[in-house]
């Protein structure tokens, strides 16, 4: 697997007759990301994975500086999952013309995450459009863990007629049902125990649709604060705080 840092190098390393699969990530990879790479492999001939901690999707009070970074570990994992290229650009490569963008998040970016992170999805579409422009993929795989992000990006490719098929990958969970996330690394042993209750509560809520009772149970379980728990797109979506860590999850109501 090659590690590439510029767009020109990337385009010369790609065989343009191949069907190109793309997995954008922010690194700190875990088994969930590797399942995205495997899905990309199954749906394409050549897989590019990117690692880029995107400054424009973090608000000033968020964890951009402390976000876990481990390029060596990430590269080894991507290679073992069958990626052909790791594209790891600098901010200067992706944002050579500054942070502004004509590509904006659409209606899927209303409410939920956007209520608490109002600049987040504009940052996500900004960087994903730039990454698509650099990689020129035929398909791109995103995790259902960030379910609203998946909807926002699906809407983006439609609105801006981008020639990319977006594929959603199911959430990977640990043996207690906790959705895998790079931010789980922030949890203490005690917090991890509480975090593992979230999926159980949300699963019950997906069955009984009792949002108020789920809210109470999440706070009783030891979560410090609820950002939201809501039904949309046939799923119950949740974001809640455990100490300084914000966890999200979602479960299908069907
Ligand atoms: O889901 C993520 O890790 C990021 O939001 C993404 C899509 C790589 C854009 O920075």
Short mmCIF file of C-alpha atoms and ligand atoms in Angstrom, two decimals:
data_model
loop_
_atom_site.label_atom_id
_atom_site.label_comp_id
_atom_site.label_asym_id
_atom_site.label_seq_id
_atom_site.Cartn_x
_atom_site.Cartn_y
_atom_site.Cartn_z
CA UNK A 1 0.00 0.00 0.00
CA UNK A 2 1.35 3.40 -1.02
CA UNK A 3 1.12 6.48 1.20
CA UNK A 4 0.46 9.54 -0.94
CA UNK A 5 0.28 13.18 0.11
CA UNK A 6 -0.43 15.22 -3.04
CA UNK A 7 -3.28 15.24 -5.55
CA UNK A 8 -0.95 14.96 -8.58
CA UNK A 9 0.81 11.90 -7.14
CA UNK A 10 -2.57 10.40 -6.32
CA UNK A 11 -3.96 10.82 -9.83
CA UNK A 12 -0.82 9.31 -11.40
CA UNK A 13 -1.00 6.28 -9.06
CA UNK A 14 -4.62 5.48 -10.01
CA UNK A 15 -5.52 3.41 -13.05
CA UNK A 16 -8.43 5.39 -14.50
CA UNK A 17 -10.03 2.30 -16.06
CA UNK A 18 -10.51 0.83 -12.60
CA UNK A 19 -13.66 1.34 -10.59
CA UNK A 20 -12.32 3.45 -7.71
CA UNK A 21 -13.64 2.90 -4.21
CA UNK A 22 -13.01 5.57 -1.58
CA UNK A 23 -13.14 5.53 2.23
CA UNK A 24 -12.60 8.98 3.78
CA UNK A 25 -11.61 8.88 7.47
CA UNK A 26 -10.10 11.06 10.16
CA UNK A 27 -7.76 8.26 11.27
CA UNK A 28 -7.53 6.69 14.75
CA UNK A 29 -8.86 3.69 12.93
CA UNK A 30 -10.70 0.78 14.48
CA UNK A 31 -12.50 -2.30 13.19
CA UNK A 32 -15.48 -0.14 12.14
CA UNK A 33 -13.31 1.72 9.61
CA UNK A 34 -11.84 -1.54 8.35
CA UNK A 35 -15.36 -2.81 7.62
CA UNK A 36 -15.81 0.29 5.42
CA UNK A 37 -12.62 -0.60 3.54
CA UNK A 38 -13.85 -4.17 3.06
CA UNK A 39 -17.19 -2.93 1.73
CA UNK A 40 -15.35 -0.58 -0.65
CA UNK A 41 -13.21 -3.55 -1.81
CA UNK A 42 -16.33 -5.61 -2.54
CA UNK A 43 -17.78 -2.77 -4.62
CA UNK A 44 -14.72 -1.58 -6.57
CA UNK A 45 -11.39 -2.60 -8.16
CA UNK A 46 -9.05 -0.20 -6.39
CA UNK A 47 -9.47 1.26 -2.92
CA UNK A 48 -8.21 4.64 -1.74
CA UNK A 49 -8.59 5.42 1.97
CA UNK A 50 -7.85 8.90 3.27
CA UNK A 51 -6.78 10.06 6.70
CA UNK A 52 -7.26 13.75 7.33
CA UNK A 53 -8.36 15.39 10.57
CA UNK A 54 -10.47 18.11 9.01
CA UNK A 55 -10.24 21.45 10.84
CA UNK A 56 -13.37 22.93 9.23
CA UNK A 57 -15.76 20.42 10.82
CA UNK A 58 -14.63 21.16 14.39
CA UNK A 59 -15.91 24.22 16.27
CA UNK A 60 -13.28 26.19 18.25
CA UNK A 61 -14.44 24.59 21.54
CA UNK A 62 -14.24 21.03 20.16
CA UNK A 63 -11.51 18.36 20.21
CA UNK A 64 -9.56 19.13 16.99
CA UNK A 65 -6.20 19.48 18.80
CA UNK A 66 -6.65 16.43 21.00
CA UNK A 67 -8.30 14.23 18.33
CA UNK A 68 -6.26 10.97 18.35
CA UNK A 69 -3.64 10.77 15.57
CA UNK A 70 -1.61 7.65 14.73
CA UNK A 71 -0.56 7.51 11.09
CA UNK A 72 1.69 4.45 11.46
CA UNK A 73 -1.01 2.40 13.18
CA UNK A 74 -3.61 3.60 10.68
CA UNK A 75 -1.41 2.67 7.70
CA UNK A 76 -0.83 -0.85 9.04
CA UNK A 77 -4.55 -1.38 9.59
CA UNK A 78 -5.53 -0.05 6.17
CA UNK A 79 -2.96 -2.27 4.49
CA UNK A 80 -4.29 -5.34 6.32
CA UNK A 81 -7.87 -4.46 5.30
CA UNK A 82 -6.85 -4.33 1.63
CA UNK A 83 -6.59 -0.62 0.83
CA UNK A 84 -4.37 0.12 -2.20
CA UNK A 85 -3.54 3.72 -1.31
CA UNK A 86 -3.53 5.78 1.85
CA UNK A 87 -4.09 9.41 0.87
CA UNK A 88 -2.86 11.54 3.75
CA UNK A 89 -2.80 15.17 2.59
CA UNK A 90 -1.78 18.22 4.58
CA UNK A 91 -4.25 21.06 5.15
CA UNK A 92 -2.26 23.10 2.58
CA UNK A 93 -2.90 20.46 -0.09
CA UNK A 94 -6.66 20.24 0.52
CA UNK A 95 -7.31 23.88 1.44
CA UNK A 96 -4.76 25.56 -0.85
CA UNK A 97 -7.38 28.22 -1.71
CA UNK A 98 -8.57 28.79 1.88
CA UNK A 99 -11.42 27.35 3.93
CA UNK A 100 -14.32 28.86 1.94
CA UNK A 101 -16.47 26.63 -0.22
CA UNK A 102 -19.46 26.98 -2.58
CA UNK A 103 -20.63 23.52 -1.51
CA UNK A 104 -23.03 23.80 1.42
CA UNK A 105 -24.89 21.19 3.46
CA UNK A 106 -28.59 20.91 2.51
CA UNK A 107 -31.83 20.16 4.34
CA UNK A 108 -30.60 16.86 5.87
CA UNK A 109 -28.30 19.04 7.97
CA UNK A 110 -31.25 20.62 9.82
CA UNK A 111 -31.63 19.77 13.52
CA UNK A 112 -30.08 16.84 15.43
CA UNK A 113 -26.26 17.24 15.27
CA UNK A 114 -26.57 20.65 13.60
CA UNK A 115 -28.48 22.08 16.58
CA UNK A 116 -25.44 21.43 18.77
CA UNK A 117 -22.71 21.68 16.13
CA UNK A 118 -24.04 24.39 13.79
CA UNK A 119 -20.92 24.62 11.58
CA UNK A 120 -20.13 20.90 11.51
CA UNK A 121 -21.89 19.70 8.34
CA UNK A 122 -20.73 22.63 6.21
CA UNK A 123 -17.20 21.58 7.23
CA UNK A 124 -17.92 17.95 6.35
CA UNK A 125 -19.31 18.70 2.87
CA UNK A 126 -16.48 21.18 2.29
CA UNK A 127 -13.79 18.56 2.92
CA UNK A 128 -15.60 15.61 1.32
CA UNK A 129 -16.17 17.62 -1.89
CA UNK A 130 -12.45 18.49 -1.90
CA UNK A 131 -11.51 14.85 -1.26
CA UNK A 132 -13.84 13.66 -4.05
CA UNK A 133 -12.20 16.18 -6.36
CA UNK A 134 -8.74 14.81 -5.45
CA UNK A 135 -9.62 11.09 -5.59
CA UNK A 136 -12.36 11.10 -8.28
CA UNK A 137 -13.97 7.96 -6.86
CA UNK A 138 -16.82 5.95 -8.45
CA UNK A 139 -18.12 4.87 -5.06
CA UNK A 140 -17.53 6.18 -1.54
CA UNK A 141 -18.33 4.37 1.70
CA UNK A 142 -19.45 6.10 4.92
CA UNK A 143 -20.51 4.51 8.19
CA UNK A 144 -24.14 4.50 9.36
CA UNK A 145 -22.78 5.40 12.79
CA UNK A 146 -22.81 9.03 11.62
CA UNK A 147 -26.27 8.55 10.16
CA UNK A 148 -27.07 12.22 9.63
CA UNK A 149 -23.69 12.72 7.93
CA UNK A 150 -24.56 9.87 5.55
CA UNK A 151 -27.85 11.64 4.68
CA UNK A 152 -26.10 15.01 4.27
CA UNK A 153 -23.50 13.52 1.90
CA UNK A 154 -26.10 11.58 -0.10
CA UNK A 155 -27.99 14.86 -0.52
CA UNK A 156 -24.75 16.67 -1.48
CA UNK A 157 -23.93 14.33 -4.39
CA UNK A 158 -27.52 14.65 -5.68
CA UNK A 159 -27.69 18.44 -5.34
CA UNK A 160 -24.30 19.07 -6.96
CA UNK A 161 -24.54 16.20 -9.50
CA UNK A 162 -21.34 14.59 -8.30
CA UNK A 163 -20.63 11.35 -10.21
CA UNK A 164 -20.15 9.25 -7.06
CA UNK A 165 -22.33 6.54 -5.56
CA UNK A 166 -22.57 6.81 -1.77
CA UNK A 167 -22.73 3.50 0.10
CA UNK A 168 -23.65 3.28 3.79
CA UNK A 169 -21.98 0.63 5.96
CA UNK A 170 -23.67 -0.92 9.03
CA UNK A 171 -22.46 0.09 12.50
CA UNK A 172 -19.87 -2.19 14.08
CA UNK A 173 -20.34 -2.78 17.81
CA UNK A 174 -18.27 -4.28 20.61
CA UNK A 175 -19.44 -7.40 22.44
CA UNK A 176 -21.67 -5.20 24.64
CA UNK A 177 -23.26 -3.45 21.70
CA UNK A 178 -21.32 -0.18 22.08
CA UNK A 179 -20.90 1.40 18.64
CA UNK A 180 -17.19 1.52 17.77
CA UNK A 181 -15.87 5.09 17.66
CA UNK A 182 -12.46 6.74 17.75
CA UNK A 183 -13.79 8.85 20.64
CA UNK A 184 -14.35 5.71 22.78
CA UNK A 185 -10.60 5.99 23.42
CA UNK A 186 -11.38 8.99 25.67
CA UNK A 187 -13.52 6.90 28.07
CA UNK A 188 -12.31 5.80 31.51
CA UNK A 189 -13.06 2.22 32.62
CA UNK A 190 -16.08 3.44 34.61
CA UNK A 191 -17.36 5.55 31.73
CA UNK A 192 -17.00 2.62 29.35
CA UNK A 193 -19.37 0.58 31.54
CA UNK A 194 -21.98 3.35 31.31
CA UNK A 195 -21.35 3.89 27.59
CA UNK A 196 -22.23 0.26 26.95
CA UNK A 197 -25.74 0.85 28.31
CA UNK A 198 -26.57 3.42 25.65
CA UNK A 199 -27.25 0.96 22.83
CA UNK A 200 -29.45 -1.17 25.09
CA UNK A 201 -31.60 1.85 25.99
CA UNK A 202 -31.81 3.06 22.39
CA UNK A 203 -32.70 -0.44 21.18
CA UNK A 204 -35.61 -0.52 23.64
CA UNK A 205 -36.67 2.95 22.51
CA UNK A 206 -36.62 1.76 18.88
CA UNK A 207 -39.21 -0.82 19.93
CA UNK A 208 -41.47 1.07 22.34
CA UNK A 209 -40.92 4.58 20.82
CA UNK A 210 -41.01 6.03 24.32
CA UNK A 211 -38.53 8.86 23.82
CA UNK A 212 -39.17 10.51 27.18
CA UNK A 213 -38.57 7.34 29.12
CA UNK A 214 -35.36 6.68 27.12
CA UNK A 215 -34.15 10.20 27.92
CA UNK A 216 -34.67 9.62 31.64
CA UNK A 217 -33.05 6.17 31.55
CA UNK A 218 -29.98 7.55 29.75
CA UNK A 219 -29.49 10.24 32.42
CA UNK A 220 -30.18 7.73 35.22
CA UNK A 221 -27.54 5.41 33.73
CA UNK A 222 -24.90 8.09 34.42
CA UNK A 223 -24.75 10.19 31.26
CA UNK A 224 -24.12 13.82 32.18
CA UNK A 225 -26.24 15.49 29.51
CA UNK A 226 -28.47 14.57 26.55
CA UNK A 227 -28.09 16.56 23.37
CA UNK A 228 -30.96 14.79 21.60
CA UNK A 229 -32.86 11.57 21.20
CA UNK A 230 -35.21 11.68 18.23
CA UNK A 231 -36.80 9.53 15.57
CA UNK A 232 -35.92 10.38 11.97
CA UNK A 233 -35.23 8.41 8.76
CA UNK A 234 -36.75 5.29 10.39
CA UNK A 235 -34.16 5.37 13.17
CA UNK A 236 -33.81 6.52 16.74
CA UNK A 237 -30.79 8.84 16.81
CA UNK A 238 -29.07 9.87 20.01
CA UNK A 239 -26.22 12.07 21.25
CA UNK A 240 -25.29 12.17 24.93
CA UNK A 241 -22.33 13.25 27.05
CA UNK A 242 -20.33 11.07 29.37
CA UNK A 243 -17.85 13.27 31.22
CA UNK A 244 -16.04 15.18 28.46
CA UNK A 245 -16.90 12.64 25.77
CA UNK A 246 -19.83 13.01 23.41
CA UNK A 247 -21.23 9.72 22.15
CA UNK A 248 -23.67 9.22 19.26
CA UNK A 249 -25.57 6.14 18.15
CA UNK A 250 -28.63 5.20 16.13
CA UNK A 251 -30.79 2.13 15.75
CA UNK A 252 -33.41 1.21 13.15
CA UNK A 253 -37.01 1.21 14.37
CA UNK A 254 -37.90 -1.62 11.95
O1 LIG B 1 -16.84 10.59 9.31
C1 LIG B 1 -15.71 11.13 9.35
O2 LIG B 1 -14.72 10.56 9.83
C2 LIG B 1 -15.52 12.52 8.78
O3 LIG B 1 -16.61 13.32 9.05
C3 LIG B 1 -15.20 12.51 7.27
C4 LIG B 1 -16.35 11.98 6.45
C5 LIG B 1 -13.95 11.70 7.01
C6 LIG B 1 -14.94 13.96 6.79
O4 LIG B 1 -13.86 14.53 7.46
#
